[in-house]
mmCIF file of C-alpha atoms and ligand atoms in Angstrom:
data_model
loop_
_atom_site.group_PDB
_atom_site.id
_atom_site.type_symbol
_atom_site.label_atom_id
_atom_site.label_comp_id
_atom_site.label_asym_id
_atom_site.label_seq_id
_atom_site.Cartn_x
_atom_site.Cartn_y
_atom_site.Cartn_z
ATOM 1 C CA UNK A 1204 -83.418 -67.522 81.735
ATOM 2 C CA UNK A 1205 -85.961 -64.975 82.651
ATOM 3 C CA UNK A 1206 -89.393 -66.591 84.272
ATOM 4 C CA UNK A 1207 -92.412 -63.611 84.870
ATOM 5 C CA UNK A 1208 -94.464 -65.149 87.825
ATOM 6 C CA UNK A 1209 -98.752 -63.550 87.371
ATOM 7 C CA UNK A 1210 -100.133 -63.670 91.098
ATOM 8 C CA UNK A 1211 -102.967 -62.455 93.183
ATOM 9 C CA UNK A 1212 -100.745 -63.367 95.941
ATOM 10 C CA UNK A 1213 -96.885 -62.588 95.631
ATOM 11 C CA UNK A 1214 -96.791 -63.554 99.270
ATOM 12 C CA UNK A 1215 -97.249 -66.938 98.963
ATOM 13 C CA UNK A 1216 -94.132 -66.566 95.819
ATOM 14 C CA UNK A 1217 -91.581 -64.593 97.904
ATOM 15 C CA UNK A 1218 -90.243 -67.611 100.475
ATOM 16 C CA UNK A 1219 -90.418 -70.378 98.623
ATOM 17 C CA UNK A 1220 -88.535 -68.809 95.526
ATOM 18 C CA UNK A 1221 -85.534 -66.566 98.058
ATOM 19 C CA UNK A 1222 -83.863 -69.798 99.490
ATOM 20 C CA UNK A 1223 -80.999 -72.405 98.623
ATOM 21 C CA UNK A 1224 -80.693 -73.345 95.226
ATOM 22 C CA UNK A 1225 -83.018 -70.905 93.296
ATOM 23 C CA UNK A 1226 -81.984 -68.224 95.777
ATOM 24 C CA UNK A 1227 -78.517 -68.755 94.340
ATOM 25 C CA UNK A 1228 -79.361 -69.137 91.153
ATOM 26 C CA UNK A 1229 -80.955 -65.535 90.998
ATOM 27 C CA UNK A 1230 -77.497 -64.135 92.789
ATOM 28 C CA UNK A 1231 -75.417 -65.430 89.816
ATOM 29 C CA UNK A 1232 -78.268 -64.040 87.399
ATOM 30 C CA UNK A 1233 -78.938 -67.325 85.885
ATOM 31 C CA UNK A 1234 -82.043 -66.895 86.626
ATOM 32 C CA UNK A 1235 -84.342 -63.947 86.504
ATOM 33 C CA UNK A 1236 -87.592 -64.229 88.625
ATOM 34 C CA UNK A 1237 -90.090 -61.587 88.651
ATOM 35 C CA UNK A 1238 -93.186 -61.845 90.440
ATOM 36 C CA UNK A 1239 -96.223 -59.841 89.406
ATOM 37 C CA UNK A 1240 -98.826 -58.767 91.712
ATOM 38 C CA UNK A 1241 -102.114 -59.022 88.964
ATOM 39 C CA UNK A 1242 -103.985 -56.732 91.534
ATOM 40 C CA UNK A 1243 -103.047 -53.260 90.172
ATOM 41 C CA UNK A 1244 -103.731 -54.464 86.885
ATOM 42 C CA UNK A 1245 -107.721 -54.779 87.979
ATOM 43 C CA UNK A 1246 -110.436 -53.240 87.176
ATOM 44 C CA UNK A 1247 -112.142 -49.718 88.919
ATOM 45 C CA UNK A 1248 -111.462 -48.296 91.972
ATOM 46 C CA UNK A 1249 -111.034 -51.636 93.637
ATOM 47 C CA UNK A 1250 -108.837 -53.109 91.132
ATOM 48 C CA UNK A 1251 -110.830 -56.100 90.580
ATOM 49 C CA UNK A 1252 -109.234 -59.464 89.466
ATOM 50 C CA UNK A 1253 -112.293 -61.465 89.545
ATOM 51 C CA UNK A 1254 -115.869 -61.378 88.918
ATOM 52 C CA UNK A 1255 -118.921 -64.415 89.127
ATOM 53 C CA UNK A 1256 -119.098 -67.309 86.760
ATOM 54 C CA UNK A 1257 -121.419 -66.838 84.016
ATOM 55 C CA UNK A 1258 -123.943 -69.668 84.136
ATOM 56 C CA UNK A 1259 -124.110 -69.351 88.206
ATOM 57 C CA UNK A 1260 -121.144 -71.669 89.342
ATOM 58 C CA UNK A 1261 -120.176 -70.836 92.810
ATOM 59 C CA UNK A 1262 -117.152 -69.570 92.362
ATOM 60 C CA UNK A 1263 -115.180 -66.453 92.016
ATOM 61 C CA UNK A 1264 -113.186 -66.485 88.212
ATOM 62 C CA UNK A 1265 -109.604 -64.540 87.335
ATOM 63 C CA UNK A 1266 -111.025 -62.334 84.635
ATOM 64 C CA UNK A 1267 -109.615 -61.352 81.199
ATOM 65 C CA UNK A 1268 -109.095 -57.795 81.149
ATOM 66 C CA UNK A 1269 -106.488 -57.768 84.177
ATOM 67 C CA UNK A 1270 -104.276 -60.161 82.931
ATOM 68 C CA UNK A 1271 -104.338 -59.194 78.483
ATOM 69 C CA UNK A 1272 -103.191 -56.183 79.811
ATOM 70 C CA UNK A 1273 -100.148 -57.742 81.797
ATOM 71 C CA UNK A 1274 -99.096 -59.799 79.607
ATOM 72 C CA UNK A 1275 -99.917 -58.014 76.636
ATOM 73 C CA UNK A 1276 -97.175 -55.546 78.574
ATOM 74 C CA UNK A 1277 -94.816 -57.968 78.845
ATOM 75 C CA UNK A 1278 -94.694 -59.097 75.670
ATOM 76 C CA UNK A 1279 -93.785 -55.744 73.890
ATOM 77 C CA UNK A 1280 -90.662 -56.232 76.261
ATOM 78 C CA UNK A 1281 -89.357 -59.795 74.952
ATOM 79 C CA UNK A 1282 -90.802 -62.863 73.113
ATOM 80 C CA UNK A 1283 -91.850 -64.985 75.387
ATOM 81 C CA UNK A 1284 -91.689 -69.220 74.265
ATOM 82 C CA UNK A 1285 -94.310 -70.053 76.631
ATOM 83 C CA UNK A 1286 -96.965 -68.858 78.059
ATOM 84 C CA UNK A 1287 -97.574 -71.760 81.109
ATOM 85 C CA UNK A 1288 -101.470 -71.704 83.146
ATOM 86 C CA UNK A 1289 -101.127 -74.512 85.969
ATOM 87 C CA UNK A 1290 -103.960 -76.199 86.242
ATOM 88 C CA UNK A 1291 -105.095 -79.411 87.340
ATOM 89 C CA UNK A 1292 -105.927 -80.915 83.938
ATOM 90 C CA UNK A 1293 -103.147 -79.602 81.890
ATOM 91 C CA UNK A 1294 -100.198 -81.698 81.186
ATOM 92 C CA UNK A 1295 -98.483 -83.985 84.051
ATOM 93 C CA UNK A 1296 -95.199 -82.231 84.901
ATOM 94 C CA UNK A 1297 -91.972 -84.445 85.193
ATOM 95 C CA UNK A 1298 -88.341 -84.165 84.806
ATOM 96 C CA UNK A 1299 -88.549 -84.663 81.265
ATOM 97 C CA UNK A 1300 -91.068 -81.158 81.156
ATOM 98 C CA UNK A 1301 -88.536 -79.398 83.674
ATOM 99 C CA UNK A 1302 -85.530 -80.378 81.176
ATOM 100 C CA UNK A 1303 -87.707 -78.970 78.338
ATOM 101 C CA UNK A 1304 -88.299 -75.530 80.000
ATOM 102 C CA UNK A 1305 -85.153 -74.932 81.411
ATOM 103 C CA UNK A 1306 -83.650 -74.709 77.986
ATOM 104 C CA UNK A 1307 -86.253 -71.819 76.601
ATOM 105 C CA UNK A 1308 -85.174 -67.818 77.300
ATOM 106 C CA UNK A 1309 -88.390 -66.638 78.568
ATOM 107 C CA UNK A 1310 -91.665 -67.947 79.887
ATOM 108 C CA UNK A 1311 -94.728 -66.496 81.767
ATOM 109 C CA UNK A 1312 -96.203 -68.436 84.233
ATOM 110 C CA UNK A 1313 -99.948 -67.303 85.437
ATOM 111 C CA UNK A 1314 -101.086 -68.355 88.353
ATOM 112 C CA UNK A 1315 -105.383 -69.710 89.103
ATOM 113 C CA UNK A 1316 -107.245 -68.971 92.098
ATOM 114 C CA UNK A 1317 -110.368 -70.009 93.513
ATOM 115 C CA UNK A 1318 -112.616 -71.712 91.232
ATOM 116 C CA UNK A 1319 -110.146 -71.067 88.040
ATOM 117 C CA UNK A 1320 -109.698 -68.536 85.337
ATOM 118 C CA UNK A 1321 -111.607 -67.065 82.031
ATOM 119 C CA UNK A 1322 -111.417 -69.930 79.098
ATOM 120 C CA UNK A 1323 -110.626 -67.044 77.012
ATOM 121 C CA UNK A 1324 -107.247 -66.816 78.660
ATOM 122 C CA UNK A 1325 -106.265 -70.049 78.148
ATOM 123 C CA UNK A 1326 -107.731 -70.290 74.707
ATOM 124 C CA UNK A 1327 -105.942 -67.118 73.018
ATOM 125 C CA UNK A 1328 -103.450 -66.114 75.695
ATOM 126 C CA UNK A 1329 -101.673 -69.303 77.061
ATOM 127 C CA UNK A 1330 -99.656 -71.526 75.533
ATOM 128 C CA UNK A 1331 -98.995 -74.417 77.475
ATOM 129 C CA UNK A 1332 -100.705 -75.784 80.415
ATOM 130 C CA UNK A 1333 -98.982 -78.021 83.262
ATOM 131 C CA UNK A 1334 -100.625 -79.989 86.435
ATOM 132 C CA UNK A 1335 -98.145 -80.646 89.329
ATOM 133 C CA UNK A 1336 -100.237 -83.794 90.219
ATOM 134 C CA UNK A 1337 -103.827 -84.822 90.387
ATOM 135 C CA UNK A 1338 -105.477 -83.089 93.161
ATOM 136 C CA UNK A 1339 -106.654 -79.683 93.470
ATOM 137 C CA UNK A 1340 -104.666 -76.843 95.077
ATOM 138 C CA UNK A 1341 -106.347 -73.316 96.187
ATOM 139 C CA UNK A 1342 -104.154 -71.340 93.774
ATOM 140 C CA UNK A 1343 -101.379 -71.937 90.764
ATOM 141 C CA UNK A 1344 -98.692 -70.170 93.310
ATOM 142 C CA UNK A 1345 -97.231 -73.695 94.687
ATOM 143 C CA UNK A 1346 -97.488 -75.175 91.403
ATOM 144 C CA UNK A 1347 -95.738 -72.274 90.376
ATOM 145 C CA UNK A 1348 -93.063 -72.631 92.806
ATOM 146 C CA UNK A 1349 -92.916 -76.241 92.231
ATOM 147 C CA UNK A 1350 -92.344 -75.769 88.344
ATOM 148 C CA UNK A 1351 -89.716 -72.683 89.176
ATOM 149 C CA UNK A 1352 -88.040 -74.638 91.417
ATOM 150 C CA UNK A 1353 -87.400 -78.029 88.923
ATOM 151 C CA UNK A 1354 -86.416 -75.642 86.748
ATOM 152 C CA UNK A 1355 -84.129 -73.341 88.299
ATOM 153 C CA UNK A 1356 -82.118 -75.770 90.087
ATOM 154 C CA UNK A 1357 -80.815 -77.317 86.262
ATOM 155 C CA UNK A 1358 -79.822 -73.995 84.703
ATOM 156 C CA UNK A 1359 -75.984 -74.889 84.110
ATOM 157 C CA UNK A 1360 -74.159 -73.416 86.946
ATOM 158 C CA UNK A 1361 -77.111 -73.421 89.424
ATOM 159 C CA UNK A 1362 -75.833 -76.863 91.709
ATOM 160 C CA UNK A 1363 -72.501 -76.278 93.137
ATOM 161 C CA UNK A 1364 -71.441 -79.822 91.966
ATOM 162 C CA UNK A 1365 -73.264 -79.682 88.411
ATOM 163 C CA UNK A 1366 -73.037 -83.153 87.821
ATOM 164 C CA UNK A 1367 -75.248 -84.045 90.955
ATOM 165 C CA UNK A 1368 -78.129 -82.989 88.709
ATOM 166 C CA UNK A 1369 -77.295 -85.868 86.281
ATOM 167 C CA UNK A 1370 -77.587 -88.428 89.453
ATOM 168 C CA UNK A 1371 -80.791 -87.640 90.701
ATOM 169 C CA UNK A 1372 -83.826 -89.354 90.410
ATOM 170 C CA UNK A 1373 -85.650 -89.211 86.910
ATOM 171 C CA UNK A 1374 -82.889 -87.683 85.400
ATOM 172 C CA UNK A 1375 -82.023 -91.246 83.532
ATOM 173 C CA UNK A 1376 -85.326 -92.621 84.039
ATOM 174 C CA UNK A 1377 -84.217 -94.405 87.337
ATOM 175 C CA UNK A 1378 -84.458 -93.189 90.871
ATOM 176 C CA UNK A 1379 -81.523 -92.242 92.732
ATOM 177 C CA UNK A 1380 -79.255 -94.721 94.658
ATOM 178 C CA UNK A 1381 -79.316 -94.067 98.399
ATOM 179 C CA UNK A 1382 -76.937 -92.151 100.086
ATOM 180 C CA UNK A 1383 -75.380 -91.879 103.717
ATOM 181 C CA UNK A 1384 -73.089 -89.110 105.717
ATOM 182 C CA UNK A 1385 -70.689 -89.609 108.772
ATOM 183 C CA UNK A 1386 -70.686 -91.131 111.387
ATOM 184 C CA UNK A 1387 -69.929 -94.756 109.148
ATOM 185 C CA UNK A 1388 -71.302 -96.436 112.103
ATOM 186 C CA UNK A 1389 -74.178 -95.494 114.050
ATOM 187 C CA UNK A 1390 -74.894 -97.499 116.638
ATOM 188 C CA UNK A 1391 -74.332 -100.453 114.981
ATOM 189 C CA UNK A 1392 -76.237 -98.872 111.861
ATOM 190 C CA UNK A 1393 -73.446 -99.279 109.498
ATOM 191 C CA UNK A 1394 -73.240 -97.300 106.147
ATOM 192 C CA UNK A 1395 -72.153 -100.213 103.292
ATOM 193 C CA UNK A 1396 -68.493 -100.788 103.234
ATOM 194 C CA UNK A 1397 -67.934 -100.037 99.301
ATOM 195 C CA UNK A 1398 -69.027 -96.224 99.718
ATOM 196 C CA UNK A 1399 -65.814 -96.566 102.064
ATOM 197 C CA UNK A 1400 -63.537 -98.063 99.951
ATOM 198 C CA UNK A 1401 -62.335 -95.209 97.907
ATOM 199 C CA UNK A 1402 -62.789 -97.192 94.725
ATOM 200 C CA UNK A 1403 -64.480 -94.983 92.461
ATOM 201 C CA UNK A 1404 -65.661 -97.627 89.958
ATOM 202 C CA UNK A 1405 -66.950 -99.948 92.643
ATOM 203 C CA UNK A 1406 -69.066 -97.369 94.070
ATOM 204 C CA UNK A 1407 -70.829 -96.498 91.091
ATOM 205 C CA UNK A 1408 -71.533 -99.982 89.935
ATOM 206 C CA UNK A 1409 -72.783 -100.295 93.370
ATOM 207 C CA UNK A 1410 -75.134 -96.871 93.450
ATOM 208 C CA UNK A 1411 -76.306 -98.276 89.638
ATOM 209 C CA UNK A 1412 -77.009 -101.761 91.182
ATOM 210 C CA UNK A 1413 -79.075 -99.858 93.908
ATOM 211 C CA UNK A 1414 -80.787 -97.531 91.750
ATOM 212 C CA UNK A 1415 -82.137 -100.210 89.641
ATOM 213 C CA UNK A 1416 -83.365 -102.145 92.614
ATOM 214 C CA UNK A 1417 -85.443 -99.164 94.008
ATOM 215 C CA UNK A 1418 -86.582 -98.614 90.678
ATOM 216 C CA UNK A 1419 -87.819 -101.942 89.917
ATOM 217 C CA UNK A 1420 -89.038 -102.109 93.594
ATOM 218 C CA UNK A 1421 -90.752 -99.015 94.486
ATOM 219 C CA UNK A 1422 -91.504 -97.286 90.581
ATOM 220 C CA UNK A 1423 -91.408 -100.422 87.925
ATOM 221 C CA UNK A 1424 -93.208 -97.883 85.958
ATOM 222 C CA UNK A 1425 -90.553 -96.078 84.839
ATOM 223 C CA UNK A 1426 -88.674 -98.940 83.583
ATOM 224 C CA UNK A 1427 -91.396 -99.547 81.035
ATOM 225 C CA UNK A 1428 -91.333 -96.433 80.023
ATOM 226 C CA UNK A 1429 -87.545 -96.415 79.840
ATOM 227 C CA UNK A 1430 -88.039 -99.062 77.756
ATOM 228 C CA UNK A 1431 -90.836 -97.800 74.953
ATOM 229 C CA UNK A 1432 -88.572 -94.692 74.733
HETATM 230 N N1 SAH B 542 -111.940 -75.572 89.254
HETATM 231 C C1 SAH B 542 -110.652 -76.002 88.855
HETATM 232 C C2 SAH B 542 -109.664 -75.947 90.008
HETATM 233 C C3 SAH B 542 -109.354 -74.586 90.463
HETATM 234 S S1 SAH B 542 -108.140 -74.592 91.713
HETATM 235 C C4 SAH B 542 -110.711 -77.447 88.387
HETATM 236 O O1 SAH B 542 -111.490 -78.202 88.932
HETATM 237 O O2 SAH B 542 -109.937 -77.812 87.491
HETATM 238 C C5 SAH B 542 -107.504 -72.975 91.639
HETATM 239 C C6 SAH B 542 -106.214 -72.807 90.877
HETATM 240 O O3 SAH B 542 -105.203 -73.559 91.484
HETATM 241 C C7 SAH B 542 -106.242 -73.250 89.429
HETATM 242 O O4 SAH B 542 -106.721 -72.208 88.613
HETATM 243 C C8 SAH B 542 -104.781 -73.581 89.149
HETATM 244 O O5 SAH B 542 -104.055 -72.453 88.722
HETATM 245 C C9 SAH B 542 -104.269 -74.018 90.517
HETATM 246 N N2 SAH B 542 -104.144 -75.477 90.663
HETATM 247 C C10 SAH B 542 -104.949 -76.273 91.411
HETATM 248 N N3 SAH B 542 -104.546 -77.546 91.358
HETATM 249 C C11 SAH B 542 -103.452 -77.594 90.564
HETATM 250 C C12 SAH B 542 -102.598 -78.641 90.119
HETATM 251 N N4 SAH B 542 -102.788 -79.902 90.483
HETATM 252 N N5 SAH B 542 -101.563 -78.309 89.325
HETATM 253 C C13 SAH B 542 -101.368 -77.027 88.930
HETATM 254 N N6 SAH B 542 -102.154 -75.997 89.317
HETATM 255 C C14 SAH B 542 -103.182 -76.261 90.128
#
């Protein structure tokens, strides 16, 4: 899967998307990340990005020109199945969106700043439009690297133990059981005795048992909508 990052600020790209998972990921060339610094795409001598809001809005708004041109670049090199903005009102993202997009070849994902960017990018140029959560961020770049990140870390072959994807929370609609390392007894803290027993079917009737519980306890949400499909 190849995902083309648009930024005013790679920086803020580069860490989160070289470590762990995703950083392994791009070793084994599952995935291909490619950050794109908008800035030499601006206009004049200072290679402007953005400009004032029309209609006096304080402000400053990622302009059109700058990023046509990148993507209209990009796009004579593959076809591209989605063209993502991130923005606060576009459409919640989950595990089921992250399950979606990992199965597509290519996608762009342009990043906001400040107060937003041009409608006309978003009416002619972008496809699809995600929101990490409902608050406001001072760029798309963590939303970016939040979506990248979901993403990345499902690509078959990405998790060392692929199956671990299938037990983590969402992934069935359920949250994920708890879980517990050595020492079995700390202090007196003691880790529950069926996770010791070696008894494969016992332990995952137990981590269902517990993953329903925290479900219904902490997110009964999800069971409804487990249950409407
Ligand atoms: N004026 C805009 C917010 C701009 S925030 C509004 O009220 O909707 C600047 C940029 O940060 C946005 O262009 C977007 O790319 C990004 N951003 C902010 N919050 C986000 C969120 N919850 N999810 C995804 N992207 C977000």
């Amino acid at each position: 899967m190849r995902i083309d990052i648009i930024t005013v600020l790679p920086e803020l790209l580069e860490s989160p998307l070289s470590h762990s998972i995703v950083k392994r990921a791009r070793e084994r060339m599952l995935a291909d990340i490619v950050i794109h610094d908008l800035r030499p795409y601006g206009k004049g001598k200072y290679r402007q990005t953005d400009d004032y809001s029309f209609g006096g809005d304080a402000g400053m708004v990622l302009m059109i020109e700058p990023v046509y041109r990148l993507i209209t670049e990009l796009k004579k090199q593959r076809t591209y199945d989605q063209i993502i903005y991130t923005s606060p009102d576009g459409i919640p993202f989950s595990q089921k969106v992250a399950n979606r997009l990992s199965c597509l070849e290519n996608i762009i994902i342009l990043c906001g700043h400040y107060k937003g960017i041009d409608q006309r990018i978003r009416d002619h140029l972008i496809t699809m439009e995600i929101s990490i959560g409902d608050y406001v961020l001072s760029g798309g770049e963590l939303a970016a690297a939040v979506i990248t990140d979901a993403v990345v870390r499902l690509l078959p072959g990405a998790l060392s133990d692929e199956t671990s994807a299938l037990t983590d929370s969402f992934q069935d609609g359920l949250l994920a059981p708890p879980v517990f390392t050595r020492p079995a007894d700390f202090m007196g803290w003691k880790v529950p005795g069926v996770l010791l027993s070696g008894d494969p079917s016992r332990i995952r009737e137990w981590q269902e048992e517990k993953s329903l519980e925290r479900t219904e306890r902490l997110r009964p949400d999800l069971l409804e909508q487990k249950e409407n499909g």
